């Protein structure tokens, strides 16, 4: 097992030069910009919520949602169970550890999108989590409450994601069920990210700048800061809001909406004081889904938008994404017309 995994809490200096990211990728010495991220109350009237989601989605590409219907208890229990998982003894965690990038359910460190051998200050427990009855056999058995807590969390969390997709469709004139079926019917993947306290936060990153590969992401970020979003050439902090999900769009949503909603780059910074655990839920298309700009949103006549992306199967997307990396620019190069 990786050195970092077994002795993370005892590091006083970076254990390996590969954790030092080049100066241009480092967190800024001064605090990040403070553009505020909209917090949208999903219990407001539907037309108000739709307008807010549309505005935030088109401008920043990131927003937070509260009063979303996932019980507070389910969220708190999930945070606690995930933190407990990472507190297990190294021997217990070793059973899940794997460096095989083709394996869905596994515990690993850093990320599979390593740039020039750089390493990142992060562990990740990655699981397929939905539908529950088809995936739960692969979930960790320790800590003992983990499976039950995960089930109580993922079912309503996925529903929030599906509801947001509906609102987005309504807002841009797609039929509300556009994303039902294959486009959202692939694996729902969960990344439980864990960033131990880091001895040198100014020279390391927890996660490098990347865009998500899926349709829509819901992130439970906990109470410790660390997520930053690219906005107009700067990195802005996403302040934790109790009980909120941070929502962002993956490449598949950008491409199907012909660029109306952008998949925005984000990264995670580390800190020296406290461990941070976040839970990202990714709604994905099936591997055989054909992805491309929705016909309703493109046209060739005057005044209409020509398609900005070519069509492909999600399987093809994933194989290219794995080789070109997760930066926005490289994915655009591969799929933009
Ligand atoms: C991710 C991600 C951010 C965070 O898992 O894709 O962007 O704050 N996580 O952990
Ligand atoms: Ni991400």
Tab-separated table of C-alpha atoms and ligand atoms in Angstrom:
chain	number	residue	atom	x	y	z
A	1	UNK	CA	0.000	0.000	0.000
A	2	UNK	CA	1.049	3.497	-0.802
A	3	UNK	CA	3.209	5.122	1.849
A	4	UNK	CA	0.945	8.154	1.988
A	5	UNK	CA	-2.080	6.059	2.829
A	6	UNK	CA	-0.642	4.355	5.833
A	7	UNK	CA	1.064	7.288	7.484
A	8	UNK	CA	-0.673	10.380	6.163
A	9	UNK	CA	-1.283	12.031	9.489
A	10	UNK	CA	2.358	11.976	10.477
A	11	UNK	CA	3.808	13.942	7.550
A	12	UNK	CA	5.741	17.057	8.515
A	13	UNK	CA	7.121	17.640	5.036
A	14	UNK	CA	6.005	16.482	1.599
A	15	UNK	CA	7.101	12.832	1.341
A	16	UNK	CA	7.954	12.957	-2.351
A	17	UNK	CA	8.972	15.712	-4.785
A	18	UNK	CA	6.199	14.687	-7.162
A	19	UNK	CA	3.652	16.298	-4.821
A	20	UNK	CA	5.123	19.708	-5.617
A	21	UNK	CA	3.116	21.146	-8.507
A	22	UNK	CA	4.759	23.677	-10.858
A	23	UNK	CA	4.439	27.325	-9.758
A	24	UNK	CA	1.796	28.178	-12.370
A	25	UNK	CA	-0.509	25.483	-10.943
A	26	UNK	CA	-0.062	26.388	-7.292
A	27	UNK	CA	-2.730	27.939	-5.119
A	28	UNK	CA	-2.302	31.739	-4.983
A	29	UNK	CA	-0.420	33.177	-2.016
A	30	UNK	CA	-3.219	35.659	-1.381
A	31	UNK	CA	-6.770	34.489	-0.733
A	32	UNK	CA	-8.711	33.452	-3.810
A	33	UNK	CA	-11.281	35.812	-5.285
A	34	UNK	CA	-14.589	36.042	-3.544
A	35	UNK	CA	-17.153	36.126	-6.351
A	36	UNK	CA	-20.168	34.765	-4.590
A	37	UNK	CA	-21.666	31.493	-5.648
A	38	UNK	CA	-25.464	31.609	-5.826
A	39	UNK	CA	-27.301	29.558	-3.204
A	40	UNK	CA	-30.651	28.503	-4.656
A	41	UNK	CA	-33.568	27.530	-2.431
A	42	UNK	CA	-35.293	24.671	-4.234
A	43	UNK	CA	-38.431	25.051	-2.104
A	44	UNK	CA	-39.323	28.378	-3.775
A	45	UNK	CA	-41.908	28.445	-6.595
A	46	UNK	CA	-40.822	26.471	-9.636
A	47	UNK	CA	-40.560	29.425	-12.020
A	48	UNK	CA	-38.331	31.300	-9.529
A	49	UNK	CA	-36.089	28.255	-9.101
A	50	UNK	CA	-35.948	27.638	-12.847
A	51	UNK	CA	-34.848	31.216	-13.528
A	52	UNK	CA	-32.209	31.094	-10.773
A	53	UNK	CA	-30.795	27.764	-11.942
A	54	UNK	CA	-30.667	29.007	-15.508
A	55	UNK	CA	-28.893	32.252	-14.591
A	56	UNK	CA	-26.357	30.568	-12.356
A	57	UNK	CA	-25.820	27.730	-14.802
A	58	UNK	CA	-25.127	30.067	-17.709
A	59	UNK	CA	-22.925	32.520	-15.812
A	60	UNK	CA	-20.766	30.650	-13.320
A	61	UNK	CA	-21.603	27.068	-14.274
A	62	UNK	CA	-21.647	26.266	-10.543
A	63	UNK	CA	-24.221	26.923	-7.831
A	64	UNK	CA	-25.335	25.559	-4.475
A	65	UNK	CA	-28.800	24.264	-3.644
A	66	UNK	CA	-30.570	24.125	-0.276
A	67	UNK	CA	-34.018	22.817	0.755
A	68	UNK	CA	-33.530	20.159	-1.896
A	69	UNK	CA	-35.407	17.402	-0.126
A	70	UNK	CA	-32.513	15.168	0.953
A	71	UNK	CA	-32.997	14.780	4.709
A	72	UNK	CA	-30.395	16.602	6.773
A	73	UNK	CA	-29.828	13.444	8.760
A	74	UNK	CA	-29.042	11.419	5.617
A	75	UNK	CA	-26.423	14.006	4.646
A	76	UNK	CA	-24.837	14.214	8.085
A	77	UNK	CA	-24.737	10.432	8.442
A	78	UNK	CA	-23.107	10.155	5.021
A	79	UNK	CA	-20.414	12.674	5.943
A	80	UNK	CA	-19.749	10.842	9.189
A	81	UNK	CA	-19.666	7.373	7.597
A	82	UNK	CA	-17.218	8.559	4.934
A	83	UNK	CA	-14.944	10.218	7.496
A	84	UNK	CA	-15.133	6.969	9.508
A	85	UNK	CA	-14.130	4.963	6.452
A	86	UNK	CA	-10.923	6.946	6.145
A	87	UNK	CA	-10.256	6.513	9.860
A	88	UNK	CA	-10.265	2.716	9.502
A	89	UNK	CA	-6.983	0.967	10.135
A	90	UNK	CA	-4.701	0.787	7.090
A	91	UNK	CA	-5.143	-3.028	7.038
A	92	UNK	CA	-8.898	-2.639	6.676
A	93	UNK	CA	-8.597	-0.103	3.879
A	94	UNK	CA	-6.012	-2.212	2.048
A	95	UNK	CA	-8.785	-4.618	0.995
A	96	UNK	CA	-10.256	-1.904	-1.221
A	97	UNK	CA	-7.009	-0.411	-2.519
A	98	UNK	CA	-6.239	-0.884	-6.204
A	99	UNK	CA	-4.245	0.890	-8.877
A	100	UNK	CA	-6.176	-0.790	-11.687
A	101	UNK	CA	-7.866	2.152	-13.441
A	102	UNK	CA	-10.318	-0.192	-15.188
A	103	UNK	CA	-11.797	-1.254	-11.867
A	104	UNK	CA	-14.840	0.788	-10.874
A	105	UNK	CA	-14.960	0.181	-7.143
A	106	UNK	CA	-11.645	0.907	-5.539
A	107	UNK	CA	-9.678	3.028	-3.141
A	108	UNK	CA	-6.720	4.864	-4.628
A	109	UNK	CA	-4.615	7.932	-4.074
A	110	UNK	CA	-3.957	11.003	-6.222
A	111	UNK	CA	-5.952	10.819	-9.481
A	112	UNK	CA	-5.920	8.878	-12.722
A	113	UNK	CA	-5.317	12.136	-14.635
A	114	UNK	CA	-1.783	12.731	-13.539
A	115	UNK	CA	0.010	15.392	-15.518
A	116	UNK	CA	3.679	14.572	-16.081
A	117	UNK	CA	3.822	12.266	-13.092
A	118	UNK	CA	2.505	14.870	-10.636
A	119	UNK	CA	0.853	13.471	-7.532
A	120	UNK	CA	-2.036	15.038	-5.654
A	121	UNK	CA	-2.779	15.103	-1.936
A	122	UNK	CA	-5.917	13.052	-2.067
A	123	UNK	CA	-7.381	9.628	-1.553
A	124	UNK	CA	-10.525	8.583	-3.298
A	125	UNK	CA	-12.988	5.806	-2.631
A	126	UNK	CA	-14.771	5.401	-5.932
A	127	UNK	CA	-17.972	3.365	-6.086
A	128	UNK	CA	-20.817	2.577	-8.452
A	129	UNK	CA	-23.835	3.404	-6.284
A	130	UNK	CA	-27.069	3.209	-8.285
A	131	UNK	CA	-29.320	1.337	-8.772
A	132	UNK	CA	-28.737	0.189	-5.218
A	133	UNK	CA	-29.712	-3.459	-5.723
A	134	UNK	CA	-27.273	-3.849	-8.614
A	135	UNK	CA	-24.322	-2.113	-6.969
A	136	UNK	CA	-24.459	-2.576	-3.205
A	137	UNK	CA	-22.502	-5.852	-3.214
A	138	UNK	CA	-19.419	-3.848	-4.150
A	139	UNK	CA	-19.733	-1.323	-1.319
A	140	UNK	CA	-17.401	-1.474	1.692
A	141	UNK	CA	-18.557	-3.570	4.637
A	142	UNK	CA	-16.702	-1.340	7.072
A	143	UNK	CA	-17.549	0.837	8.885
A	144	UNK	CA	-20.609	-1.303	9.698
A	145	UNK	CA	-23.220	1.385	9.028
A	146	UNK	CA	-21.666	2.405	5.697
A	147	UNK	CA	-23.977	0.512	3.312
A	148	UNK	CA	-27.214	1.496	4.969
A	149	UNK	CA	-26.162	5.140	5.231
A	150	UNK	CA	-25.066	5.208	1.592
A	151	UNK	CA	-28.418	3.825	0.434
A	152	UNK	CA	-30.365	6.415	2.445
A	153	UNK	CA	-28.198	9.144	0.921
A	154	UNK	CA	-27.876	8.149	-2.718
A	155	UNK	CA	-31.519	7.514	-3.568
A	156	UNK	CA	-32.785	11.038	-2.750
A	157	UNK	CA	-29.532	12.653	-3.932
A	158	UNK	CA	-29.891	11.139	-7.384
A	159	UNK	CA	-33.489	12.407	-7.469
A	160	UNK	CA	-32.295	15.959	-6.821
A	161	UNK	CA	-29.942	15.617	-9.786
A	162	UNK	CA	-32.732	14.325	-12.026
A	163	UNK	CA	-35.035	17.151	-10.930
A	164	UNK	CA	-32.355	19.744	-11.706
A	165	UNK	CA	-31.932	18.260	-15.179
A	166	UNK	CA	-35.677	18.662	-15.703
A	167	UNK	CA	-35.571	22.311	-14.641
A	168	UNK	CA	-32.641	22.975	-16.955
A	169	UNK	CA	-34.530	21.399	-19.866
A	170	UNK	CA	-37.591	23.519	-19.181
A	171	UNK	CA	-35.400	26.601	-19.038
A	172	UNK	CA	-33.866	26.098	-22.482
A	173	UNK	CA	-36.847	24.665	-24.293
A	174	UNK	CA	-36.021	20.972	-24.289
A	175	UNK	CA	-38.756	18.538	-23.307
A	176	UNK	CA	-38.525	17.986	-19.537
A	177	UNK	CA	-37.758	14.272	-19.869
A	178	UNK	CA	-34.960	14.808	-22.406
A	179	UNK	CA	-32.343	13.326	-20.070
A	180	UNK	CA	-34.459	10.454	-18.781
A	181	UNK	CA	-33.543	7.020	-20.105
A	182	UNK	CA	-30.075	6.250	-21.489
A	183	UNK	CA	-28.619	9.759	-21.177
A	184	UNK	CA	-28.817	9.549	-17.390
A	185	UNK	CA	-29.188	5.783	-17.095
A	186	UNK	CA	-25.560	4.712	-16.875
A	187	UNK	CA	-23.698	4.083	-13.678
A	188	UNK	CA	-24.079	6.652	-10.948
A	189	UNK	CA	-20.535	6.984	-9.647
A	190	UNK	CA	-19.573	8.350	-6.281
A	191	UNK	CA	-16.160	9.772	-5.414
A	192	UNK	CA	-15.584	9.954	-1.704
A	193	UNK	CA	-12.601	12.312	-1.682
A	194	UNK	CA	-10.393	12.563	1.355
A	195	UNK	CA	-7.717	15.227	1.701
A	196	UNK	CA	-5.567	14.687	4.805
A	197	UNK	CA	-3.950	17.710	6.457
A	198	UNK	CA	-1.049	18.674	4.220
A	199	UNK	CA	2.316	19.962	5.453
A	200	UNK	CA	2.778	22.291	2.469
A	201	UNK	CA	-0.549	23.518	1.044
A	202	UNK	CA	1.062	26.342	-0.913
A	203	UNK	CA	2.963	23.950	-3.193
A	204	UNK	CA	0.458	21.110	-3.577
A	205	UNK	CA	-3.046	20.459	-4.821
A	206	UNK	CA	-5.666	17.952	-3.697
A	207	UNK	CA	-7.104	17.719	-7.189
A	208	UNK	CA	-5.701	19.387	-10.316
A	209	UNK	CA	-7.878	21.636	-12.509
A	210	UNK	CA	-10.384	19.414	-14.292
A	211	UNK	CA	-13.878	19.245	-15.708
A	212	UNK	CA	-16.193	16.392	-14.798
A	213	UNK	CA	-16.855	13.804	-17.474
A	214	UNK	CA	-20.515	13.131	-16.680
A	215	UNK	CA	-23.845	14.938	-17.077
A	216	UNK	CA	-24.341	16.618	-13.704
A	217	UNK	CA	-22.477	16.471	-10.372
A	218	UNK	CA	-23.781	16.988	-6.842
A	219	UNK	CA	-21.074	17.570	-4.254
A	220	UNK	CA	-21.473	17.344	-0.526
A	221	UNK	CA	-18.413	19.325	0.447
A	222	UNK	CA	-18.584	19.232	4.243
A	223	UNK	CA	-17.554	22.121	6.456
A	224	UNK	CA	-13.884	22.483	5.486
A	225	UNK	CA	-13.015	24.804	2.560
A	226	UNK	CA	-11.059	23.434	-0.371
A	227	UNK	CA	-13.044	23.577	-3.612
A	228	UNK	CA	-12.128	26.330	-6.076
A	229	UNK	CA	-13.825	27.168	-9.362
A	230	UNK	CA	-12.359	28.928	-12.402
A	231	UNK	CA	-14.244	32.127	-13.064
A	232	UNK	CA	-13.112	34.813	-15.490
A	233	UNK	CA	-9.470	33.856	-15.253
A	234	UNK	CA	-9.336	33.502	-11.441
A	235	UNK	CA	-9.891	30.763	-8.905
A	236	UNK	CA	-12.728	31.454	-6.516
A	237	UNK	CA	-13.408	29.644	-3.241
A	238	UNK	CA	-16.680	27.845	-2.766
A	239	UNK	CA	-17.648	28.618	0.809
A	240	UNK	CA	-19.308	25.693	2.562
A	241	UNK	CA	-23.032	26.246	3.182
A	242	UNK	CA	-24.523	23.879	5.777
A	243	UNK	CA	-26.832	21.296	4.243
A	244	UNK	CA	-26.134	22.393	0.664
A	245	UNK	CA	-25.090	20.515	-2.432
A	246	UNK	CA	-22.664	22.189	-4.805
A	247	UNK	CA	-23.919	21.530	-8.347
A	248	UNK	CA	-21.914	21.647	-11.551
A	249	UNK	CA	-22.242	20.384	-15.095
A	250	UNK	CA	-20.100	17.760	-16.773
A	251	UNK	CA	-18.962	17.627	-20.386
A	252	UNK	CA	-22.029	15.619	-21.443
A	253	UNK	CA	-24.390	18.410	-20.426
A	254	UNK	CA	-22.280	21.027	-22.171
A	255	UNK	CA	-22.256	19.008	-25.374
A	256	UNK	CA	-25.954	18.030	-25.386
A	257	UNK	CA	-26.960	21.663	-24.769
A	258	UNK	CA	-24.578	22.784	-27.530
A	259	UNK	CA	-22.591	24.869	-25.066
A	260	UNK	CA	-25.504	26.641	-23.322
A	261	UNK	CA	-24.330	25.146	-20.038
A	262	UNK	CA	-20.582	25.004	-19.583
A	263	UNK	CA	-18.557	22.335	-17.904
A	264	UNK	CA	-16.372	24.549	-15.750
A	265	UNK	CA	-12.880	23.750	-14.465
A	266	UNK	CA	-12.462	23.310	-10.750
A	267	UNK	CA	-9.783	22.024	-8.389
A	268	UNK	CA	-9.255	21.225	-4.722
A	269	UNK	CA	-6.643	22.891	-2.544
A	270	UNK	CA	-5.324	21.419	0.684
A	271	UNK	CA	-4.838	22.859	4.146
A	272	UNK	CA	-2.505	22.120	7.023
A	273	UNK	CA	-5.034	22.149	9.844
A	274	UNK	CA	-7.885	19.773	9.113
A	275	UNK	CA	-8.701	16.708	7.043
A	276	UNK	CA	-11.424	17.326	4.479
A	277	UNK	CA	-13.814	14.717	3.137
A	278	UNK	CA	-16.160	15.451	0.229
A	279	UNK	CA	-18.698	13.247	-1.532
A	280	UNK	CA	-19.274	13.777	-5.255
A	281	UNK	CA	-22.184	12.049	-7.019
A	282	UNK	CA	-21.895	11.812	-10.802
A	283	UNK	CA	-24.889	11.034	-13.010
A	284	UNK	CA	-23.656	9.370	-16.217
A	285	UNK	CA	-25.037	8.249	-19.587
A	286	UNK	CA	-24.961	4.554	-20.504
A	287	UNK	CA	-21.807	3.575	-22.398
A	288	UNK	CA	-23.751	3.067	-25.660
A	289	UNK	CA	-25.603	6.390	-25.488
A	290	UNK	CA	-25.027	8.593	-28.478
A	291	UNK	CA	-24.093	12.046	-27.246
A	292	UNK	CA	-24.294	15.146	-29.371
A	293	UNK	CA	-26.006	18.544	-29.421
A	294	UNK	CA	-29.789	18.149	-29.035
A	295	UNK	CA	-31.497	18.568	-32.409
A	296	UNK	CA	-33.943	21.009	-30.837
A	297	UNK	CA	-31.064	23.376	-30.050
A	298	UNK	CA	-29.240	23.397	-33.364
A	299	UNK	CA	-30.084	24.251	-36.919
A	300	UNK	CA	-28.394	25.229	-40.124
A	301	UNK	CA	-30.691	28.083	-41.146
A	302	UNK	CA	-30.012	31.740	-40.622
A	303	UNK	CA	-30.202	32.827	-37.001
A	304	UNK	CA	-29.930	29.288	-35.672
A	305	UNK	CA	-26.985	27.798	-33.881
A	306	UNK	CA	-24.846	25.334	-35.815
A	307	UNK	CA	-23.751	22.266	-33.833
A	308	UNK	CA	-20.548	23.030	-31.935
A	309	UNK	CA	-19.641	19.452	-31.108
A	310	UNK	CA	-19.548	16.229	-33.031
A	311	UNK	CA	-21.558	13.198	-31.923
A	312	UNK	CA	-20.001	10.145	-30.309
A	313	UNK	CA	-20.863	7.304	-27.986
A	314	UNK	CA	-20.162	7.831	-24.312
A	315	UNK	CA	-17.817	4.837	-24.541
A	316	UNK	CA	-15.778	6.675	-27.170
A	317	UNK	CA	-15.781	9.802	-25.014
A	318	UNK	CA	-14.448	7.890	-22.027
A	319	UNK	CA	-11.641	6.244	-23.935
A	320	UNK	CA	-10.516	9.607	-25.336
A	321	UNK	CA	-10.951	11.384	-21.992
A	322	UNK	CA	-8.710	8.814	-20.363
A	323	UNK	CA	-5.899	9.605	-22.755
A	324	UNK	CA	-6.217	13.364	-23.267
A	325	UNK	CA	-6.851	14.196	-19.611
A	326	UNK	CA	-9.494	16.194	-17.850
A	327	UNK	CA	-8.583	19.752	-18.805
A	328	UNK	CA	-11.274	21.687	-20.621
A	329	UNK	CA	-9.042	22.585	-23.510
A	330	UNK	CA	-8.004	19.023	-24.341
A	331	UNK	CA	-11.578	17.737	-24.313
A	332	UNK	CA	-12.702	20.631	-26.512
A	333	UNK	CA	-9.949	19.849	-28.983
A	334	UNK	CA	-11.171	16.279	-29.275
A	335	UNK	CA	-14.913	16.944	-29.624
A	336	UNK	CA	-15.471	20.500	-30.843
A	337	UNK	CA	-16.300	21.001	-34.505
B	1	LIG	C1	-14.466	15.672	-8.017
B	1	LIG	C2	-14.288	17.021	-7.437
B	1	LIG	C3	-14.096	18.473	-5.517
B	1	LIG	C4	-13.928	18.437	-4.035
B	1	LIG	O1	-14.492	14.692	-7.239
B	1	LIG	O2	-14.584	15.584	-9.257
B	1	LIG	O3	-14.199	17.953	-8.187
B	1	LIG	O4	-14.128	19.488	-3.436
B	1	LIG	N1	-14.214	17.172	-6.101
B	1	LIG	O5	-13.582	17.394	-3.478
B	2	LIG	NI1	-14.767	17.436	-10.219
